[in-house]
Coordinates of C-alpha atoms and ligand atoms in Angstrom, one line a residue:
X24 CA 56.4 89.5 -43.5
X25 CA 54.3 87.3 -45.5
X26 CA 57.0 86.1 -47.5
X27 CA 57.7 84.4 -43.8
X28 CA 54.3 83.5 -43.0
X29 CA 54.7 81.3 -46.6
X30 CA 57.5 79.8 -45.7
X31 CA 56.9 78.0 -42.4
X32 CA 54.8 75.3 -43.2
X33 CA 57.4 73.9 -46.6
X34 CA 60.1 74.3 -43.9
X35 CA 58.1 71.8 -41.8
X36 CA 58.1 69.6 -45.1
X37 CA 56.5 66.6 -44.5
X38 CA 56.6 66.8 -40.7
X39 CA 53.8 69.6 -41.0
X40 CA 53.1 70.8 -37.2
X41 CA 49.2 70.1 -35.7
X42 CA 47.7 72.5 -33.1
X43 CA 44.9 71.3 -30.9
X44 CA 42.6 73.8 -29.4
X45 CA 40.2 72.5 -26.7
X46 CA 37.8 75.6 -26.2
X47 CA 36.0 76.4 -22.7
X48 CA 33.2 79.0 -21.3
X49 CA 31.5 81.3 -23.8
X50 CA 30.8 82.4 -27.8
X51 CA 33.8 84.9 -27.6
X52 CA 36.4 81.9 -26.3
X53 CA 35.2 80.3 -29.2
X54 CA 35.9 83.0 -31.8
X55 CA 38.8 83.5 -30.0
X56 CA 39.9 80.4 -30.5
X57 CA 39.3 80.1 -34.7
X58 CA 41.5 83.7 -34.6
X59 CA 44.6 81.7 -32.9
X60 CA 43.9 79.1 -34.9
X61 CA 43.9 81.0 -38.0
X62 CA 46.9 83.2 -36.9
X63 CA 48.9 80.0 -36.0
X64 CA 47.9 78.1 -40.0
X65 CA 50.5 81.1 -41.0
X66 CA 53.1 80.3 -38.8
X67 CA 52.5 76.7 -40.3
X68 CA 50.3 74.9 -37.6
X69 CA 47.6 72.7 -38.9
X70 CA 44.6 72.0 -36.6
X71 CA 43.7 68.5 -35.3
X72 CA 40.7 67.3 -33.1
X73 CA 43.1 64.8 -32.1
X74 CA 45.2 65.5 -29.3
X75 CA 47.5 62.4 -29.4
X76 CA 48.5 64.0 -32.8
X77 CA 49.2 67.8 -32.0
X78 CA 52.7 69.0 -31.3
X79 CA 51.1 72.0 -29.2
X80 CA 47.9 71.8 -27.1
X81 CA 46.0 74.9 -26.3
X82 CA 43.6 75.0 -23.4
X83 CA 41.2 78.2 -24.2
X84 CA 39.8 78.5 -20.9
X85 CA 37.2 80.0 -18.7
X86 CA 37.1 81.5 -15.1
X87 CA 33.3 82.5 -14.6
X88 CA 32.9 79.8 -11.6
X89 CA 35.0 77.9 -10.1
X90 CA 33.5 74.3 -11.9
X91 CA 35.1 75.9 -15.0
X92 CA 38.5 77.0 -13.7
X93 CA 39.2 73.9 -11.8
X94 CA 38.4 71.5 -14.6
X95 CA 41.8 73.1 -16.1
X96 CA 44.2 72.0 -13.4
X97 CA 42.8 67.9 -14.5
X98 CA 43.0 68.7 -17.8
X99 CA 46.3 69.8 -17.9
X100 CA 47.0 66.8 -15.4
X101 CA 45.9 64.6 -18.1
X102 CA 48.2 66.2 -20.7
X103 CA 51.3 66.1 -18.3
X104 CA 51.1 61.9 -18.7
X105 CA 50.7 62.0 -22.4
X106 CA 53.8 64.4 -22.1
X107 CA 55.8 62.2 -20.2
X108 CA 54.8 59.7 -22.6
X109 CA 56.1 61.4 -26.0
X110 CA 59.4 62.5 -24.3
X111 CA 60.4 59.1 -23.4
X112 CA 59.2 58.3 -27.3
X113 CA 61.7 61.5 -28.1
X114 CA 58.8 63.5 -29.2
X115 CA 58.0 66.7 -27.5
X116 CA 54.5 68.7 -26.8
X117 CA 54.2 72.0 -26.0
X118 CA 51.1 73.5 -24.0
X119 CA 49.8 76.8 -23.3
X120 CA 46.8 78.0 -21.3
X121 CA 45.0 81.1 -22.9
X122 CA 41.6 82.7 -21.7
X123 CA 40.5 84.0 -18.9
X124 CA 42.1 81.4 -16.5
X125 CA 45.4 82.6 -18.3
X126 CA 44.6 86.3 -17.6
X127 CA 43.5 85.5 -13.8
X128 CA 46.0 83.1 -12.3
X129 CA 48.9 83.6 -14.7
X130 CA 52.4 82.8 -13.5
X131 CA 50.4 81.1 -10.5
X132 CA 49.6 78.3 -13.8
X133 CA 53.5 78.1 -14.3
X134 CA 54.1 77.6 -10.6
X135 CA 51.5 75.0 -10.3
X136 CA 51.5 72.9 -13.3
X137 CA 54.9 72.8 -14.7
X138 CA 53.8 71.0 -18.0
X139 CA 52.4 74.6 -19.2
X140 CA 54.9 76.5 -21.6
X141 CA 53.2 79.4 -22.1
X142 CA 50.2 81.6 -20.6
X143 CA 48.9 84.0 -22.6
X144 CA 45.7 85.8 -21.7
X145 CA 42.8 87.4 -24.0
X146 CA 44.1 90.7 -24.6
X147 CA 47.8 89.4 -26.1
X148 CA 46.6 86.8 -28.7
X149 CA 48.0 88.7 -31.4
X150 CA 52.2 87.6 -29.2
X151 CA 50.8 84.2 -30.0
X152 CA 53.1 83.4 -32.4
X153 CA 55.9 85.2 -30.2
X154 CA 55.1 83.8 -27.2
X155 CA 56.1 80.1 -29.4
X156 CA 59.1 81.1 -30.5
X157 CA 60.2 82.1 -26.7
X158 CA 59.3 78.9 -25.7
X159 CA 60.9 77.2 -28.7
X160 CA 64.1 78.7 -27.2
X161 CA 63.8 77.3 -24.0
X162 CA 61.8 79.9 -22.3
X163 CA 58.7 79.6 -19.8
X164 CA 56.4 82.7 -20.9
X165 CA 53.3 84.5 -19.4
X166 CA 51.7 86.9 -21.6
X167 CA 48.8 88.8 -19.8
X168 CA 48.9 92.4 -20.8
X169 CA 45.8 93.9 -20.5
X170 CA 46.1 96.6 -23.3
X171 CA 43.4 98.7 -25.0
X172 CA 44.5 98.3 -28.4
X173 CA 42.0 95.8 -31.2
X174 CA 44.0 92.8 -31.3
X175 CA 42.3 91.5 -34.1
X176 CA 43.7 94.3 -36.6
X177 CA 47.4 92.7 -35.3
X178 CA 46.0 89.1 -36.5
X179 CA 46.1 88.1 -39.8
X180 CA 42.2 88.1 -41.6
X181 CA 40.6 85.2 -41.8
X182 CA 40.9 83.4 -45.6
X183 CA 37.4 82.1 -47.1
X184 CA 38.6 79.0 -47.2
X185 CA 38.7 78.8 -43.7
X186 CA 35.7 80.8 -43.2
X187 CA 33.8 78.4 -45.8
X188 CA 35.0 75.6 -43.9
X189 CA 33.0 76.6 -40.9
X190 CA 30.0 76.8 -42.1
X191 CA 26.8 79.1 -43.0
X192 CA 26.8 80.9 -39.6
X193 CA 29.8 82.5 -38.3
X194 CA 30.7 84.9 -34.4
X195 CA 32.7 88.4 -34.7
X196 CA 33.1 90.2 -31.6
X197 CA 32.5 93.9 -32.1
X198 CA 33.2 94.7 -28.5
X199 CA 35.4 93.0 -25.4
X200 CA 35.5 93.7 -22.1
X201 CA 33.4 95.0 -18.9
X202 CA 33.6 98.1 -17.2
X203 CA 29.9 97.6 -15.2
X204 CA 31.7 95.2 -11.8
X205 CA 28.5 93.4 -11.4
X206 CA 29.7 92.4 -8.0
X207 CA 29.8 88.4 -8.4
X208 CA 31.9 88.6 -11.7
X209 CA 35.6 87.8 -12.9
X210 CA 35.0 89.4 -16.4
X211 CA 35.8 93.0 -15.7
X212 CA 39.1 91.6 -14.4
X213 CA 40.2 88.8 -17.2
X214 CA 38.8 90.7 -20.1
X215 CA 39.4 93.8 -19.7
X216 CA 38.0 97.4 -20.1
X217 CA 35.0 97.5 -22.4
X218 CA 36.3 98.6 -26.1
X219 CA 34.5 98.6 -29.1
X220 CA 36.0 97.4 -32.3
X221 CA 36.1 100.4 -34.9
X222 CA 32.9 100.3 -37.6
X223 CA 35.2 100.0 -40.4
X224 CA 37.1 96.4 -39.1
X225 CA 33.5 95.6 -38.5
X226 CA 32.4 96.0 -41.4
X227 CA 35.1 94.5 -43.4
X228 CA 35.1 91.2 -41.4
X229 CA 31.7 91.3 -41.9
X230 CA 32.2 91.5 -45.7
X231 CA 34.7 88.7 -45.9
X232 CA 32.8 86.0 -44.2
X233 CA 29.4 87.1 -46.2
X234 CA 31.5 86.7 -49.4
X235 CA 33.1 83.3 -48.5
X236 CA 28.9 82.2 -47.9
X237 CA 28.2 83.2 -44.2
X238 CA 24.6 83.8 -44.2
X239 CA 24.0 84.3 -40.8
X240 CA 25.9 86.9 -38.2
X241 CA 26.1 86.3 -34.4
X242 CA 28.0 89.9 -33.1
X243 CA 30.0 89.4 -29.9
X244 CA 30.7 91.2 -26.8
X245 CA 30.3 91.0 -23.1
X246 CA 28.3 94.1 -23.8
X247 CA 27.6 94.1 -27.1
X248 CA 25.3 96.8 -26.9
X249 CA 27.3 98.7 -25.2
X250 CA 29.1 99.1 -28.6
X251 CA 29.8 102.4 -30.4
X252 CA 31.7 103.6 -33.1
X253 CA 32.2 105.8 -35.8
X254 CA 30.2 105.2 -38.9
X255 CA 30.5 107.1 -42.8
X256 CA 31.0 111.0 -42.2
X257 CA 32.1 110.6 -38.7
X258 CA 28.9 110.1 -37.6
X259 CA 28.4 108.2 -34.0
X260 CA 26.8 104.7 -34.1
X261 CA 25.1 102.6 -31.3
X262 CA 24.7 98.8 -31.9
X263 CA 21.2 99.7 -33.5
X264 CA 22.8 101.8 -36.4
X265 CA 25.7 98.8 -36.6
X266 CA 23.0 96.4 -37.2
X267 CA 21.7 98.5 -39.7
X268 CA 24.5 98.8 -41.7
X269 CA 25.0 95.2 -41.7
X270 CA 21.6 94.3 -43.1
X271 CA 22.4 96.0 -46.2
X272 CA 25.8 93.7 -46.8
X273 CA 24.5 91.6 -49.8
X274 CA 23.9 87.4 -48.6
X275 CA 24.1 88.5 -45.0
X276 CA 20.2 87.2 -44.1
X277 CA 20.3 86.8 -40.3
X278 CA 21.7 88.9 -37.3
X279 CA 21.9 88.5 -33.9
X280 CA 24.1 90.0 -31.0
X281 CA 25.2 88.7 -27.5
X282 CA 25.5 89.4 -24.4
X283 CA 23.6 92.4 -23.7
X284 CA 23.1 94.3 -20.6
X285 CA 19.4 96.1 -19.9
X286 CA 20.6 99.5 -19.1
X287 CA 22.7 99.6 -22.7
X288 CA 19.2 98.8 -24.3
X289 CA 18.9 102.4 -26.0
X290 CA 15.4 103.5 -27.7
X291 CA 18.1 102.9 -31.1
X292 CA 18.5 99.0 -30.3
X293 CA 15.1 98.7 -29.7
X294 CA 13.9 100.5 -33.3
X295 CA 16.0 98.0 -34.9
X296 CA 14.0 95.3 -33.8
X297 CA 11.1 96.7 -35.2
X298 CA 13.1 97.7 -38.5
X299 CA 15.3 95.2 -39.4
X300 CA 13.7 92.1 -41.1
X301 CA 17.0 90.9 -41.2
X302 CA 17.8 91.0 -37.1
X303 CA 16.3 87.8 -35.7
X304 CA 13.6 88.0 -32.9
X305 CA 15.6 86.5 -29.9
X306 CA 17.3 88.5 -27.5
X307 CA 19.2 87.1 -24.5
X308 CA 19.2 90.0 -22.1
X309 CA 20.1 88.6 -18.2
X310 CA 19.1 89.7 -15.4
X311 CA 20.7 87.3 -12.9
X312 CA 17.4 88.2 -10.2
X313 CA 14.4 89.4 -9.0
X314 CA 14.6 90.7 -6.3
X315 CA 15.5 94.7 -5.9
X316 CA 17.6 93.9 -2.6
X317 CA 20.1 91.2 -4.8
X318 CA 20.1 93.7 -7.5
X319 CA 21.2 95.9 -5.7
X320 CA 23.8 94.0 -3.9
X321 CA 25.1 92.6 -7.5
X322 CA 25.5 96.6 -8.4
X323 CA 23.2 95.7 -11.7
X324 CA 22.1 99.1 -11.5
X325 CA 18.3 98.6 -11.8
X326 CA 15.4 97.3 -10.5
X327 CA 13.0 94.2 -11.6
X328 CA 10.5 96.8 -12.5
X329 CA 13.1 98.5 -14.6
X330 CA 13.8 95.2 -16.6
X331 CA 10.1 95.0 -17.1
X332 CA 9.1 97.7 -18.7
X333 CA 11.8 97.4 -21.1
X334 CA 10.8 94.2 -22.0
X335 CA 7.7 95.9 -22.6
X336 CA 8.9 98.2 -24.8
X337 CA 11.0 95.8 -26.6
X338 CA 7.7 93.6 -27.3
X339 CA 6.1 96.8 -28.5
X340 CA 8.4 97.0 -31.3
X341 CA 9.3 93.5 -32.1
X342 CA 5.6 91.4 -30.8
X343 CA 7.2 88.3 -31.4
X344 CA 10.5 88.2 -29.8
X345 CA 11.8 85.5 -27.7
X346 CA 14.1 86.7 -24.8
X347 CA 16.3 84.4 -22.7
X348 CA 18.1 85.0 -19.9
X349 CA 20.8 84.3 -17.6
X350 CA 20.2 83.7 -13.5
X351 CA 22.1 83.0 -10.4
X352 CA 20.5 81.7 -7.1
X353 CA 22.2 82.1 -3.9
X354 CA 24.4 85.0 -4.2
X355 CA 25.3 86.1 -0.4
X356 CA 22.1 87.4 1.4
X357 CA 19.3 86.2 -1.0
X358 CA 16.4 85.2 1.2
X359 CA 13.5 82.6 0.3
X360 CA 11.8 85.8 -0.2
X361 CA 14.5 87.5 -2.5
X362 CA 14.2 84.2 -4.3
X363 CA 10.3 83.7 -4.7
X364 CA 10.6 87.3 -6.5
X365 CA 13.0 85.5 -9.0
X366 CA 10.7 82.5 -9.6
X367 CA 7.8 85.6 -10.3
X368 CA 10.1 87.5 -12.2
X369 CA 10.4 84.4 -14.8
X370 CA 6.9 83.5 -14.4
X371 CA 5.9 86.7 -15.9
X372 CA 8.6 87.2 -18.7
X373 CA 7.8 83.2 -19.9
X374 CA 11.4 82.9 -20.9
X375 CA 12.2 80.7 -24.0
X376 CA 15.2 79.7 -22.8
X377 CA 17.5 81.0 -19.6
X378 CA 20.9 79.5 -18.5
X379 CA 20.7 79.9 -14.8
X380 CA 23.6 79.0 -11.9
X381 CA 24.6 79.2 -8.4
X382 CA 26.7 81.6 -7.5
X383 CA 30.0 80.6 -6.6
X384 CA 32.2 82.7 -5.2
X385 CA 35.0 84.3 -7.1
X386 CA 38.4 85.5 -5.7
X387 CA 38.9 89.1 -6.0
X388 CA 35.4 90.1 -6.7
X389 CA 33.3 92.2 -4.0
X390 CA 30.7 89.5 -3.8
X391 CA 33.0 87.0 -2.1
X392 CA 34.2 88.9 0.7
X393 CA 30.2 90.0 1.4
X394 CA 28.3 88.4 4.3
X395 CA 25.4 86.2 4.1
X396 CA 26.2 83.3 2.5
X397 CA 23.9 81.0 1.4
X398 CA 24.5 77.3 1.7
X399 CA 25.1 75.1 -0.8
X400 CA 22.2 72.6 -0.6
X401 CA 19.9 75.6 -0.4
X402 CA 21.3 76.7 -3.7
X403 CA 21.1 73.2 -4.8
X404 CA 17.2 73.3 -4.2
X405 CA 16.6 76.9 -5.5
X406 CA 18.1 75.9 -8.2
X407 CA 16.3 73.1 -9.1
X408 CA 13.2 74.6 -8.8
X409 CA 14.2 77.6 -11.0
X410 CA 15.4 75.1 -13.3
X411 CA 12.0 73.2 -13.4
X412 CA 9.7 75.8 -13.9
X413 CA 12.1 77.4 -16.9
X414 CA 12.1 73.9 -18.6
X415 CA 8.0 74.3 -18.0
X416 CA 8.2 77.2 -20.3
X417 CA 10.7 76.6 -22.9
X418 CA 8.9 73.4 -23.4
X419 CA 5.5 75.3 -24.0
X420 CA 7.4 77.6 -26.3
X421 CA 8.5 75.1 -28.7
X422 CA 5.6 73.2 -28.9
X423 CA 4.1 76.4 -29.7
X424 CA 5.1 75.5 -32.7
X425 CA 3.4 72.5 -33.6
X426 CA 1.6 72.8 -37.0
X427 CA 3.0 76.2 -37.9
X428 CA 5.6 77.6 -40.7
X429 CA 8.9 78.3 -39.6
X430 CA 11.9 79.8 -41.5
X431 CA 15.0 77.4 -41.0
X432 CA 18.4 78.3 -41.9
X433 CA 20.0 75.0 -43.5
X434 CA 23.1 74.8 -41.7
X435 CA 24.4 71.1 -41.9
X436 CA 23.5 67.3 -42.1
X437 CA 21.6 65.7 -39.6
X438 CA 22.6 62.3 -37.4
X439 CA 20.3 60.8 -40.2
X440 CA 20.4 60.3 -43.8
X441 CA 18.0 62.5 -45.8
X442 CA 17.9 65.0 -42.7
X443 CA 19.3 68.5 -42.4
X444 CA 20.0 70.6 -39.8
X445 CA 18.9 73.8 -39.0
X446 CA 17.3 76.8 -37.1
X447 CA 14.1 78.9 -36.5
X448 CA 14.6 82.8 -36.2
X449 CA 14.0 82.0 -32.8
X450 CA 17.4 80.1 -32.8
X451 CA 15.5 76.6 -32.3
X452 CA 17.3 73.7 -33.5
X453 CA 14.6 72.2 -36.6
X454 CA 15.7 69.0 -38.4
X455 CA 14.1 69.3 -41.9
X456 CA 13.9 67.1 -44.7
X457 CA 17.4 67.2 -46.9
X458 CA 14.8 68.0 -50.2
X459 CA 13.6 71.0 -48.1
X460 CA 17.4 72.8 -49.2
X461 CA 20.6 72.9 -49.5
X462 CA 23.0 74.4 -46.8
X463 CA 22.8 77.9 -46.6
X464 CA 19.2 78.3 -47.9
X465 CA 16.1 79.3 -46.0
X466 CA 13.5 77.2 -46.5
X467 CA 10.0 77.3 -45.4
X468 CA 9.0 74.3 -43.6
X469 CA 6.6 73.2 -41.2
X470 CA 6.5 71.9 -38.0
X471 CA 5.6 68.5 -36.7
X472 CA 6.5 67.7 -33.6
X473 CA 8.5 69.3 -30.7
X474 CA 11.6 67.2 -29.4
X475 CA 13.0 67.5 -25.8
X476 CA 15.8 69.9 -27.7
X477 CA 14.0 70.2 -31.3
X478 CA 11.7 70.4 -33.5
X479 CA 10.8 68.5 -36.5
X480 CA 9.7 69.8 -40.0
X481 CA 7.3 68.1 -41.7
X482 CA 8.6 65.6 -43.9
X483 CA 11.7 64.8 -41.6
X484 CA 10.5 62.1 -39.6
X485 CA 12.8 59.1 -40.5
X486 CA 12.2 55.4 -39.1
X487 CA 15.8 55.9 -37.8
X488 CA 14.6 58.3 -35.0
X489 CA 15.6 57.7 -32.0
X490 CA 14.0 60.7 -30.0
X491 CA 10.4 60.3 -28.7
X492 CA 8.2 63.4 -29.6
X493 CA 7.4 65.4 -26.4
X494 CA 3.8 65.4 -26.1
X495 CA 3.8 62.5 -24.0
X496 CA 0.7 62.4 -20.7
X497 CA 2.3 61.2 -18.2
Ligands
SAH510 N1 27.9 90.1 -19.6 C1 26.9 89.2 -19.3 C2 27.3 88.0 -18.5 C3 28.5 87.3 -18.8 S1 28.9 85.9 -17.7 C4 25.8 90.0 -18.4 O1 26.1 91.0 -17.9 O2 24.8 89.5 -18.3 C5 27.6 84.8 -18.1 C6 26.7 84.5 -16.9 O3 27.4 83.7 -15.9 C7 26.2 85.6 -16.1 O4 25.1 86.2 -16.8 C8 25.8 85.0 -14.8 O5 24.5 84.6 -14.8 C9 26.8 83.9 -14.7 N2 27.8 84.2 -13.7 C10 28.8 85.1 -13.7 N3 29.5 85.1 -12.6 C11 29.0 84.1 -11.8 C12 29.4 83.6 -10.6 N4 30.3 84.1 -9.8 N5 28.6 82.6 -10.1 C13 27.6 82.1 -10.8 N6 27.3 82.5 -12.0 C14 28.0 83.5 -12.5
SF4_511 FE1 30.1 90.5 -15.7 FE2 28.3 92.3 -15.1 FE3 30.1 92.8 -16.9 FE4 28.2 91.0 -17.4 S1 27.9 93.2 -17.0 S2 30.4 90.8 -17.9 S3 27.9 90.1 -15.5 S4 30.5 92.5 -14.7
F3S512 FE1 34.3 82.5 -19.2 FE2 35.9 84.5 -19.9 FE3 33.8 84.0 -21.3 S1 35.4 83.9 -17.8 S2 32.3 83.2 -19.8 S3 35.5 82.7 -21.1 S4 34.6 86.0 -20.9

């Protein structure tokens, strides 16, 4: 098998094959993404950010609204031209759509953009290689088995090389897939069933990217904290005990975890805050609305009051955390009234960040065949303000910061010479001065100014700056 694997790329010789990967939607497309590409380096694909170079072009894509989906069918018009192009050069191209557009529309992709190959969807990236070697034999292939089974054990490990390559901060996804059918959302549907990767693959992932100089952990899942497992002695793990386990893995410094979901938030999860000095004080936990009614309606399965309190408790154990969250305006039936109770919802969290969106409807999901739906330029405006009064606080939250010590993580060279690049435990971007550290260190700096999307350590400020510090009276 690996005698194989060795042999692909010096039968390529020097024609050596490229890969692009263009990567849509969310954290897990782009681990996703590096596991392809890593699986594909062993059948003898090299990456490229060029796509005028690759021989196959991958679009890893994303169906959470219908922005994101449509921008495919362009894209892949785009790449049907530079197609034509190379064929009448004698070269060819060969192009596959994976993701969750791939798992939702499938052969409906074959049928309506003939310059795809191949359509594989999240669950069968471990056919990849397969799927290629179909195609190399003339076929048109659609790959969209939605099986239980980790994927990941069937792809080959990532080598430290590769992991070195990426840098000081690396994703693994512990758990994939949805069983809550929140009722506006196509992720139950493309991903899958929720499963949880076994501790032990865990941990040894974990293990290999701390030894090849990942400092910092970012665990994955649609619910990550819905996450359980099996730890040493058959004992039963939440997240909370997962994270603990990975604190003790020698260079790992940082932790974090995304996407949870407030009801998986168990009295566990929320210890480890308060324990672990290694799990970072930011916590993106959405809750899409205020209002009980559009709860409700979205089957979230609690209340505003609910989401409250746990914040409360959270804050109990961890004072300091940062929480963001993610929002949609105008799913069917929300009232001005069911919206003012959003805009008090995030006036009394403060959130340091939130990501927030009007709801567009998605084929197939209950929320699109509901009555009640709101128009678009009332979205537009709810959204807007939403949007404002968010900004209001993430602003006041990193100018907080002004004249304070902050931990950064080094994590890369800045736009500037003698600047570095890197973040605050509360996963601020800080540019700090390159005698502050090296990549990978931790350095204590402190903080000058706030930028629109940074901050600045002291010491960093270089007459190149282009940016304009913040504090600015109108
Ligand atoms: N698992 C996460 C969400 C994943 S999708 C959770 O339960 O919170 C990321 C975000 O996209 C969601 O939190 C939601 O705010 C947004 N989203 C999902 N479906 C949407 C839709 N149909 N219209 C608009 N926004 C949507
Ligand atoms: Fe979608 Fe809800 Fe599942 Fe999150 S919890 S992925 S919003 S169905
Ligand atoms: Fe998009 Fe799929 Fe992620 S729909 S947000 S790429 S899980």
């Amino acid at each position: 098998m690996s005698q194989t694997r060795n042999e692909a790329p010096a039968r390529a010789g020097a024609n050596v094959r490229k890969v692009f990967i263009k990567t849509y939607g969310c954290q897990m497309n782009v681990y996703d993404s590096q596991r392809m590409g890593d699986a594909l380096a062993g059948d003898g694909y090299e990456p490229t950010d060029a796509i005028e170079d690759a021989d196959l072009v991958l679009l890893n894509t994303c169906h959470i609204r219908e922005k994101a989906a449509e921008k495919i069918y362009s894209e892949l018009g785009r790449i049907r031209e530079m197609k034509i192009e190379r064929e009448a050069q004698g070269r060819s191209l060969t192009v596959g759509v994976t993701g969750c557009v791939a798992q939702a529309e499938g052969p409906e992709i074959v049928e309506r953009a003939p310059v795809v190959d191949l359509v594989v969807g999240p669950q069968a990236y471990h056919r990849l290689g397969g799927a290629l070697a179909r195609v190399a034999a003339g076929e048109r292939v659609v790959e969209t088995d939605l099986t239980t089974q980790d994927k990941f054990e069937k792809l080959p490990r990532q080598d430290g090389r590769q992991i070195a390559a990426r840098g000081v901060t690396a994703f693994l996804t512990v758990q994939e897939g949805c069983d809550k059918f929140c009722t506006f959302c196509v992720v139950p549907y493309t991903r899958g069933a929720e499963v949880s990767r076994p501790f032990a693959a865990v941990m040894e992932e974990a293990r290999r990217l701390a030894a090849a100089g990942v400092r910092e952990l970012t665990l994955l899942g649609q619910n990550v904290n819905a996450w359980s497992g099996e730890g040493g002695g058959g004992r039963r793990l939440g997240l909370g005990g997962l994270l603990r386990e990975l604190a003790e893995i020698p260079g790992i410094a940082r932790l974090r975890y995304t996407t949870s979901h407030p009801r998986d938030m168990d009295d566990d999860l929320i210890a480890a805050h308060r324990d672990l000095a290694a799990l970072m004080p930011y916590l993106h936990l959405p809750v899409q609305s205020g209002s009980d009614a559009i709860l409700k309606a979205m089957n979230r399965r609690h209340k505003a009051g609910d989401y409250l309190r746990l914040l409360d408790r959270i804050r109990e154990a961890r004072p300091d955390i940062a929480l963001s969250g993610d929002f949609i305006v105008g799913f069917p039936g929300e009232s001005d009234a069911d919206f003012e109770a959003t805009m008090e919802l995030v006036r009394q969290v403060r959130f340091a960040a939130a990501y927030s969106f009007k709801y567009s409807p998605r084929p197939g999901t209950p929320g699109a065949a509901m009555g009640g739906h709101v128009e678009e330029a009332v979205k537009t405006e709810r959204l807007e303000r939403l949007q404002a009064l968010i900004r209001e606080h993430q602003l006041a939250f990193q100018e907080s910061f002004v004249g304070r010590e902050q931990e950064v993580l080094v994590e890369k060279r800045g736009r500037h010479p003698g600047q570095m690049i890197g973040r605050s435990p509360f996963l601020l971007p800080v540019v700090v001065p390159q005698s502050a550290g090296a990549i990978g260190e931790i350095v204590t700096v402190r903080i000058e100014a706030s930028l629109p999307n940074s901050l600045m350590a002291e010491g960093a400020d270089h007459e190149n700056r282009v940016a304009q510090p913040l504090r600015k009276i109108a």
